[in-house]
Amino acid sequence: MQTEIIIAGFGGQGILFAGQLLAYAAMDNGLETTWIPSYGPEMRGGTANCTVIIADEEIGSPVVRNPQVAIVMNRPSLDKYEPLVKPGGLLVVNSSIIDRTPERKDIQAALVPANDIAEQLGDRRMANMVMLGAFLANLPVLSIEAIEKALQEHLPERHHKLLPKNYQALREGARYLAEKV
Amino acid sequence: MVMLDEVVVYQRPQSLEECATHYCPGCTHGVAHRLIAEVIDEMGLRERMIGVASVGCSVFAYNYFDFDFVQAPHGRAPAMATGIKRVLPDRIVMTYQGDGDMASIGMGEIVHAAARGENITVFFLNNANYGMTGGQMAPTTLPGQQTTSSPKGRDVETQGYPVRASELLATLEGASYVVRRSLHDPKNIRMAKKAIRTAFEVQVRGLGFSMIELLSICPTNWGMTPVQSLHWLEEHMIPYYPIGDYKVHPIVAELKI
Amino acid sequence: MARELWKGNNAIAEAAVRAGLQAYFGYPITPQTELLEYLSARMPELGRAFVQAESELGAINMVYGAACTGARVMTSSSSPGISLMMEGISYIAGTEVPIVLVDVMRGGPGLGNIAPAQSDYNQIVHGGGHGDYNAIVLAPASIQESVDLTYEAFDLAEKYRAITVILIDGSIGQMMEPAEMPPMRPLKTEYPDWAVRGMVEHPGERRVLSSIYLDPPDEEAANLRMLRRWQQVEANEVRFKGYYLEDARFVVVGFGSAGRVALSAVRAARAEGIPVGLLRPITLKPFPVKALDELAQRVEGILVVEMNSGQMLEDVRRVVGGRVPVEFYGRLGGIIPMPDEVLEEIRRLSREPLTQDGHPRDRWLARMPRSN
Amino acid sequence: MPVKGRIVVNEAYCKGCELCVDACPQQVIALDPVRITAKGYHPATLVQEGCTGCGICAIVCPEAAITVYREAAKARQTAAA
């Protein structure tokens, strides 16, 4: 049993950290996991993506062409990964800043106004948590609680006052259930 | 003639191996070796010494100094010395480098060892040419000086200007003691020895980077007798490479030696 | 100790610390820089030596100096930086002092890029520096394996007075996986009888370390001594991992990340009923000759997968010696092959009549698209 | 009466470079015209009376080949008396 997740968006959207949270939570739940970023000379502001694999046996390739899940936080990422999601897979779309809806009929999509929700909660940097919540509500490879625990343990101490807001962001996101496109 | 009741005024220092050197007759590498060995004996440092030999005529320096030694790739002696000193900070670590080694291929390593204030002592022999490979132009070759690779004399228009290493390193905050001395006559040799002593004192007291530049002769490649070479050094090298103290950290200046 | 999520570069750094690393000298270069950054904090906090050198030349020669004292010492870099270090690497080999070197490979030649590649295979495995020398080359494929092999690399280096290289590609340096760290070893307090530490530590015995043997018979004797020691390495230290090899009619050979990608492809092929296995060399040098030789006697075809233009391929071909058709699939320039690409190659291997005509690299190149 | 001294030149080291000959303030050192060392050099040697044991020859000697002796103060007093 193996789940591959690609998270993609702009640098600064917390893409890499969201992926790491998944990996931490998977590890803490006794699962095998890999997290691999695409890394580039552009440190900030460029595109960023990472691949997380969660499995119950030794993981082979840390990279996949056709992930089961793509969490896309900007338009270029939707354009790039929508065609690549495995048939029957899941697409989580940040509808706040993506101005089109997915086209494929053989996958499910959850449209989540992640930036709007995050801003309502008081910090747009929590959009990634909204997206994670939506992903896990639709494909519960891990529980929301597992992510909360990972957040508590791995969010830098100086941001700990934001923990309750992050939990709320996860749960707000979890309300967005996917539909056949 | 056997004289009773006499004292030894001078004898070969213990820190020199009991062996003949490969240096050409009259080469002042030997003088530099001797002075360094004398100071090490006088300060009782021999057991704590680790030397780093370089590439050039002094490649076999480790055969002549009677203490621990390693051999560095061309120009890299200050880096090797750094590695040794960082692992064994209470050993006394010295490099012994010529102008080809230190001022040309090894310019990066020496500059940064000095910039870091690495607590090592560097002996830099400047004889204005590449001796070991047969007298080619060095970074220290004087304008107009003939070598086998500047046969018409160093033309600064196409071959650039000589590097004054002491002046250059003296600009670095990390350097504590940088001086130039010469080995061309007894007075200067005595001054050189005093500077060598100061340099080791700097290291022993943990005061940082020290370098002694020693103006030297190369009779074979200069095509002169050793005595003529000494005169040539005095007349031609010293005007371009003035003897002096280029960097003396205030704490070093206060040392009572 | 519990599993923690480690980034490859950090994990190797911490494993080295726990193995008793006494001194690290390095220079930043992507994609290995985290290793240097990690140790810039960790080493001083433990009172151990750390220097960010002025260049890779500086770094490797600081390592050389520290290694001459018998200390446990390491540096790390990525491909272009490793090229710069090659001078020092040869000297270190010639002086027979142990060091651990980490190469986090990226695309090349030249400045190339910073994406993962395996194109330093020839440089690391077949020399790079001048002269006759052999370095032990370990190619982990996961973070845990990186940790375990780094921890052991120092023992290997010291046992055989050899350079031990941890050879990974940038993706292993950058990826995160759970790994369990080994316990912290005490720093060494005893040093070998060749270590140059000042006569204060070996009274009355002057020691000199050098790679110079001016008299040719002396150099030959040194070369032979090193070679005989290398024979011991070949006899004792070969490592590899086999997957699904028992009933395999086809076998994929790949190391590091390419080996992991191949594992996914092999599993997918098995699911389709193709009897294929995987041989993943862990020591690239010494190469797992016996294991491959045994496979060459019983399989019908071999596929070599690499993130280069077929550098290990030549070693495989040498062992196979024409007994079995060998095919090659490589991705270059910083591209990791995807499992589906390798799966397609396995399908082809099992489906098409295999040929021994020509060179596998030529056949692969003919299949690669022409983009210019 | 000037101080008396003498030098002993180790012929295993001396290469006949003449730096000591040139430097000697008393001009009492020369290369031995007859002797040849194992390496083929004419070694430096004292050629006449007058060495004061000043040590300058040793200071300029690149080979550390010269040992310098000087009459001890006590011996001088005895000689003067």
JSON list of C-alpha atoms in Angstrom, two decimals, chain C residues 76-212:
[
{"chain": "C", "resi": 76, "resn": "SER", "atom": "CA", "xyz": [32.07, 16.99, 1.60]},
{"chain": "C", "resi": 77, "resn": "SER", "atom": "CA", "xyz": [31.33, 18.62, -1.69]},
{"chain": "C", "resi": 78, "resn": "SER", "atom": "CA", "xyz": [29.47, 18.23, -4.95]},
{"chain": "C", "resi": 79, "resn": "SER", "atom": "CA", "xyz": [30.78, 17.32, -8.37]},
{"chain": "C", "resi": 80, "resn": "PRO", "atom": "CA", "xyz": [32.59, 20.51, -9.49]},
{"chain": "C", "resi": 81, "resn": "GLY", "atom": "CA", "xyz": [34.02, 20.89, -6.00]},
{"chain": "C", "resi": 82, "resn": "ILE", "atom": "CA", "xyz": [35.16, 17.27, -6.00]},
{"chain": "C", "resi": 83, "resn": "SER", "atom": "CA", "xyz": [37.01, 17.94, -9.25]},
{"chain": "C", "resi": 84, "resn": "LEU", "atom": "CA", "xyz": [38.90, 20.70, -7.46]},
{"chain": "C", "resi": 85, "resn": "MET", "atom": "CA", "xyz": [39.71, 18.35, -4.61]},
{"chain": "C", "resi": 86, "resn": "MET", "atom": "CA", "xyz": [41.19, 15.68, -6.82]},
{"chain": "C", "resi": 87, "resn": "GLU", "atom": "CA", "xyz": [44.75, 16.89, -6.34]},
{"chain": "C", "resi": 88, "resn": "GLY", "atom": "CA", "xyz": [44.48, 16.54, -2.58]},
{"chain": "C", "resi": 89, "resn": "ILE", "atom": "CA", "xyz": [42.66, 13.23, -2.90]},
{"chain": "C", "resi": 90, "resn": "SER", "atom": "CA", "xyz": [45.56, 11.77, -4.84]},
{"chain": "C", "resi": 91, "resn": "TYR", "atom": "CA", "xyz": [48.05, 13.05, -2.26]},
{"chain": "C", "resi": 92, "resn": "ILE", "atom": "CA", "xyz": [45.97, 11.65, 0.57]},
{"chain": "C", "resi": 93, "resn": "ALA", "atom": "CA", "xyz": [45.81, 8.29, -1.19]},
{"chain": "C", "resi": 94, "resn": "GLY", "atom": "CA", "xyz": [49.54, 8.40, -1.80]},
{"chain": "C", "resi": 95, "resn": "THR", "atom": "CA", "xyz": [50.25, 9.23, 1.82]},
{"chain": "C", "resi": 96, "resn": "GLU", "atom": "CA", "xyz": [47.98, 6.37, 2.95]},
{"chain": "C", "resi": 97, "resn": "VAL", "atom": "CA", "xyz": [46.08, 8.43, 5.49]},
{"chain": "C", "resi": 98, "resn": "PRO", "atom": "CA", "xyz": [42.40, 7.67, 6.08]},
{"chain": "C", "resi": 99, "resn": "ILE", "atom": "CA", "xyz": [39.69, 10.21, 5.35]},
{"chain": "C", "resi": 100, "resn": "VAL", "atom": "CA", "xyz": [35.99, 10.18, 4.60]},
{"chain": "C", "resi": 101, "resn": "LEU", "atom": "CA", "xyz": [34.81, 12.15, 1.60]},
{"chain": "C", "resi": 102, "resn": "VAL", "atom": "CA", "xyz": [31.17, 12.80, 0.75]},
{"chain": "C", "resi": 103, "resn": "ASP", "atom": "CA", "xyz": [30.27, 13.57, -2.86]},
{"chain": "C", "resi": 104, "resn": "VAL", "atom": "CA", "xyz": [26.70, 14.75, -3.37]},
{"chain": "C", "resi": 105, "resn": "MET", "atom": "CA", "xyz": [26.61, 14.53, -7.16]},
{"chain": "C", "resi": 106, "resn": "ARG", "atom": "CA", "xyz": [24.95, 17.04, -9.48]},
{"chain": "C", "resi": 107, "resn": "GLY", "atom": "CA", "xyz": [24.57, 17.43, -13.23]},
{"chain": "C", "resi": 108, "resn": "GLY", "atom": "CA", "xyz": [27.65, 18.17, -15.31]},
{"chain": "C", "resi": 109, "resn": "PRO", "atom": "CA", "xyz": [30.20, 18.46, -16.86]},
{"chain": "C", "resi": 110, "resn": "GLY", "atom": "CA", "xyz": [31.33, 21.98, -16.11]},
{"chain": "C", "resi": 111, "resn": "LEU", "atom": "CA", "xyz": [29.11, 24.11, -13.97]},
{"chain": "C", "resi": 112, "resn": "GLY", "atom": "CA", "xyz": [26.24, 21.91, -15.08]},
{"chain": "C", "resi": 113, "resn": "ASN", "atom": "CA", "xyz": [23.34, 22.33, -12.73]},
{"chain": "C", "resi": 114, "resn": "ILE", "atom": "CA", "xyz": [22.39, 21.50, -9.18]},
{"chain": "C", "resi": 115, "resn": "ALA", "atom": "CA", "xyz": [19.97, 18.68, -9.94]},
{"chain": "C", "resi": 116, "resn": "PRO", "atom": "CA", "xyz": [20.74, 15.09, -8.95]},
{"chain": "C", "resi": 117, "resn": "ALA", "atom": "CA", "xyz": [23.05, 13.01, -11.15]},
{"chain": "C", "resi": 118, "resn": "GLN", "atom": "CA", "xyz": [25.39, 10.05, -10.92]},
{"chain": "C", "resi": 119, "resn": "SER", "atom": "CA", "xyz": [27.91, 11.28, -13.39]},
{"chain": "C", "resi": 120, "resn": "ASP", "atom": "CA", "xyz": [30.88, 11.28, -11.00]},
{"chain": "C", "resi": 121, "resn": "TYR", "atom": "CA", "xyz": [30.96, 7.48, -11.08]},
{"chain": "C", "resi": 122, "resn": "ASN", "atom": "CA", "xyz": [34.04, 7.33, -13.28]},
{"chain": "C", "resi": 123, "resn": "GLN", "atom": "CA", "xyz": [35.77, 10.15, -11.44]},
{"chain": "C", "resi": 124, "resn": "ILE", "atom": "CA", "xyz": [35.23, 8.59, -8.04]},
{"chain": "C", "resi": 125, "resn": "VAL", "atom": "CA", "xyz": [35.31, 4.88, -8.81]},
{"chain": "C", "resi": 126, "resn": "HIS", "atom": "CA", "xyz": [38.01, 4.82, -11.45]},
{"chain": "C", "resi": 127, "resn": "GLY", "atom": "CA", "xyz": [40.33, 7.45, -10.14]},
{"chain": "C", "resi": 128, "resn": "GLY", "atom": "CA", "xyz": [39.97, 11.13, -10.75]},
{"chain": "C", "resi": 129, "resn": "GLY", "atom": "CA", "xyz": [43.21, 12.00, -9.09]},
{"chain": "C", "resi": 130, "resn": "HIS", "atom": "CA", "xyz": [46.49, 11.00, -10.68]},
{"chain": "C", "resi": 131, "resn": "GLY", "atom": "CA", "xyz": [48.42, 7.84, -10.01]},
{"chain": "C", "resi": 132, "resn": "ASP", "atom": "CA", "xyz": [47.59, 4.30, -8.98]},
{"chain": "C", "resi": 133, "resn": "TYR", "atom": "CA", "xyz": [45.20, 4.31, -6.08]},
{"chain": "C", "resi": 134, "resn": "ASN", "atom": "CA", "xyz": [41.91, 2.80, -5.01]},
{"chain": "C", "resi": 135, "resn": "ALA", "atom": "CA", "xyz": [39.27, 4.37, -2.82]},
{"chain": "C", "resi": 136, "resn": "ILE", "atom": "CA", "xyz": [36.44, 2.54, -1.12]},
{"chain": "C", "resi": 137, "resn": "VAL", "atom": "CA", "xyz": [33.21, 3.85, -2.62]},
{"chain": "C", "resi": 138, "resn": "LEU", "atom": "CA", "xyz": [29.92, 3.42, -0.78]},
{"chain": "C", "resi": 139, "resn": "ALA", "atom": "CA", "xyz": [26.66, 4.24, -2.55]},
{"chain": "C", "resi": 140, "resn": "PRO", "atom": "CA", "xyz": [23.73, 4.40, -0.15]},
{"chain": "C", "resi": 141, "resn": "ALA", "atom": "CA", "xyz": [20.22, 4.63, -1.57]},
{"chain": "C", "resi": 142, "resn": "SER", "atom": "CA", "xyz": [18.28, 5.81, 1.47]},
{"chain": "C", "resi": 143, "resn": "ILE", "atom": "CA", "xyz": [18.80, 8.08, 4.44]},
{"chain": "C", "resi": 144, "resn": "GLN", "atom": "CA", "xyz": [19.11, 5.16, 6.85]},
{"chain": "C", "resi": 145, "resn": "GLU", "atom": "CA", "xyz": [21.69, 3.52, 4.63]},
{"chain": "C", "resi": 146, "resn": "SER", "atom": "CA", "xyz": [23.53, 6.85, 4.36]},
{"chain": "C", "resi": 147, "resn": "VAL", "atom": "CA", "xyz": [23.64, 7.04, 8.13]},
{"chain": "C", "resi": 148, "resn": "ASP", "atom": "CA", "xyz": [24.81, 3.47, 8.60]},
{"chain": "C", "resi": 149, "resn": "LEU", "atom": "CA", "xyz": [27.46, 3.63, 5.91]},
{"chain": "C", "resi": 150, "resn": "THR", "atom": "CA", "xyz": [28.79, 6.99, 7.06]},
{"chain": "C", "resi": 151, "resn": "TYR", "atom": "CA", "xyz": [29.07, 5.63, 10.59]},
{"chain": "C", "resi": 152, "resn": "GLU", "atom": "CA", "xyz": [31.07, 2.71, 9.27]},
{"chain": "C", "resi": 153, "resn": "ALA", "atom": "CA", "xyz": [33.06, 4.64, 6.66]},
{"chain": "C", "resi": 154, "resn": "PHE", "atom": "CA", "xyz": [35.57, 5.88, 9.22]},
{"chain": "C", "resi": 155, "resn": "ASP", "atom": "CA", "xyz": [36.30, 2.35, 10.42]},
{"chain": "C", "resi": 156, "resn": "LEU", "atom": "CA", "xyz": [36.84, 1.20, 6.85]},
{"chain": "C", "resi": 157, "resn": "ALA", "atom": "CA", "xyz": [39.07, 4.16, 6.09]},
{"chain": "C", "resi": 158, "resn": "GLU", "atom": "CA", "xyz": [41.21, 3.52, 9.14]},
{"chain": "C", "resi": 159, "resn": "LYS", "atom": "CA", "xyz": [41.34, -0.24, 8.74]},
{"chain": "C", "resi": 160, "resn": "TYR", "atom": "CA", "xyz": [42.65, 0.00, 5.21]},
{"chain": "C", "resi": 161, "resn": "ARG", "atom": "CA", "xyz": [44.36, 3.41, 5.43]},
{"chain": "C", "resi": 162, "resn": "ALA", "atom": "CA", "xyz": [42.19, 4.39, 2.50]},
{"chain": "C", "resi": 163, "resn": "ILE", "atom": "CA", "xyz": [39.90, 7.14, 1.35]},
{"chain": "C", "resi": 164, "resn": "THR", "atom": "CA", "xyz": [36.30, 6.13, 1.84]},
{"chain": "C", "resi": 165, "resn": "VAL", "atom": "CA", "xyz": [33.82, 7.96, -0.33]},
{"chain": "C", "resi": 166, "resn": "ILE", "atom": "CA", "xyz": [30.12, 8.28, 0.37]},
{"chain": "C", "resi": 167, "resn": "LEU", "atom": "CA", "xyz": [28.75, 8.75, -3.13]},
{"chain": "C", "resi": 168, "resn": "ILE", "atom": "CA", "xyz": [25.18, 9.97, -3.36]},
{"chain": "C", "resi": 169, "resn": "ASP", "atom": "CA", "xyz": [23.29, 12.12, -5.78]},
{"chain": "C", "resi": 170, "resn": "GLY", "atom": "CA", "xyz": [21.70, 15.42, -4.90]},
{"chain": "C", "resi": 171, "resn": "SER", "atom": "CA", "xyz": [18.28, 13.91, -4.36]},
{"chain": "C", "resi": 172, "resn": "ILE", "atom": "CA", "xyz": [19.53, 11.78, -1.45]},
{"chain": "C", "resi": 173, "resn": "GLY", "atom": "CA", "xyz": [21.22, 14.83, -0.02]},
{"chain": "C", "resi": 174, "resn": "GLN", "atom": "CA", "xyz": [18.01, 16.82, -0.24]},
{"chain": "C", "resi": 175, "resn": "MET", "atom": "CA", "xyz": [15.34, 14.25, 0.57]},
{"chain": "C", "resi": 176, "resn": "MET", "atom": "CA", "xyz": [13.98, 13.42, 4.00]},
{"chain": "C", "resi": 177, "resn": "GLU", "atom": "CA", "xyz": [13.25, 10.00, 5.39]},
{"chain": "C", "resi": 178, "resn": "PRO", "atom": "CA", "xyz": [12.93, 8.48, 8.82]},
{"chain": "C", "resi": 179, "resn": "ALA", "atom": "CA", "xyz": [16.22, 7.19, 10.12]},
{"chain": "C", "resi": 180, "resn": "GLU", "atom": "CA", "xyz": [17.58, 5.95, 13.39]},
{"chain": "C", "resi": 181, "resn": "MET", "atom": "CA", "xyz": [20.85, 7.45, 14.50]},
{"chain": "C", "resi": 182, "resn": "PRO", "atom": "CA", "xyz": [23.53, 5.22, 15.93]},
{"chain": "C", "resi": 183, "resn": "PRO", "atom": "CA", "xyz": [24.86, 5.93, 19.42]},
{"chain": "C", "resi": 184, "resn": "MET", "atom": "CA", "xyz": [27.50, 8.61, 19.99]},
{"chain": "C", "resi": 185, "resn": "ARG", "atom": "CA", "xyz": [30.95, 7.06, 20.03]},
{"chain": "C", "resi": 186, "resn": "PRO", "atom": "CA", "xyz": [33.63, 8.49, 22.26]},
{"chain": "C", "resi": 187, "resn": "LEU", "atom": "CA", "xyz": [36.38, 10.35, 20.43]},
{"chain": "C", "resi": 188, "resn": "LYS", "atom": "CA", "xyz": [39.45, 8.28, 19.79]},
{"chain": "C", "resi": 189, "resn": "THR", "atom": "CA", "xyz": [42.29, 8.61, 22.23]},
{"chain": "C", "resi": 190, "resn": "GLU", "atom": "CA", "xyz": [44.77, 6.22, 20.68]},
{"chain": "C", "resi": 191, "resn": "TYR", "atom": "CA", "xyz": [46.47, 6.88, 17.43]},
{"chain": "C", "resi": 192, "resn": "PRO", "atom": "CA", "xyz": [48.22, 4.61, 14.93]},
{"chain": "C", "resi": 193, "resn": "ASP", "atom": "CA", "xyz": [51.99, 4.34, 14.79]},
{"chain": "C", "resi": 194, "resn": "TRP", "atom": "CA", "xyz": [52.21, 6.42, 11.63]},
{"chain": "C", "resi": 195, "resn": "ALA", "atom": "CA", "xyz": [50.34, 9.45, 12.96]},
{"chain": "C", "resi": 196, "resn": "VAL", "atom": "CA", "xyz": [52.33, 12.69, 12.95]},
{"chain": "C", "resi": 197, "resn": "ARG", "atom": "CA", "xyz": [51.48, 14.29, 16.28]},
{"chain": "C", "resi": 198, "resn": "GLY", "atom": "CA", "xyz": [54.75, 15.88, 17.38]},
{"chain": "C", "resi": 199, "resn": "MET", "atom": "CA", "xyz": [57.49, 13.93, 19.12]},
{"chain": "C", "resi": 200, "resn": "VAL", "atom": "CA", "xyz": [55.93, 14.88, 22.43]},
{"chain": "C", "resi": 201, "resn": "GLU", "atom": "CA", "xyz": [53.47, 12.06, 21.75]},
{"chain": "C", "resi": 202, "resn": "HIS", "atom": "CA", "xyz": [55.98, 9.59, 20.31]},
{"chain": "C", "resi": 203, "resn": "PRO", "atom": "CA", "xyz": [59.22, 10.41, 22.10]},
{"chain": "C", "resi": 204, "resn": "GLY", "atom": "CA", "xyz": [62.45, 9.78, 20.31]},
{"chain": "C", "resi": 205, "resn": "GLU", "atom": "CA", "xyz": [60.67, 8.75, 17.12]},
{"chain": "C", "resi": 206, "resn": "ARG", "atom": "CA", "xyz": [60.56, 11.31, 14.39]},
{"chain": "C", "resi": 207, "resn": "ARG", "atom": "CA", "xyz": [57.71, 10.77, 11.97]},
{"chain": "C", "resi": 208, "resn": "VAL", "atom": "CA", "xyz": [57.32, 12.08, 8.46]},
{"chain": "C", "resi": 209, "resn": "LEU", "atom": "CA", "xyz": [54.31, 11.62, 6.22]},
{"chain": "C", "resi": 210, "resn": "SER", "atom": "CA", "xyz": [54.65, 12.22, 2.53]},
{"chain": "C", "resi": 211, "resn": "SER", "atom": "CA", "xyz": [53.50, 10.88, -0.80]},
{"chain": "C", "resi": 212, "resn": "ILE", "atom": "CA", "xyz": [56.86, 11.41, -2.41]}
]
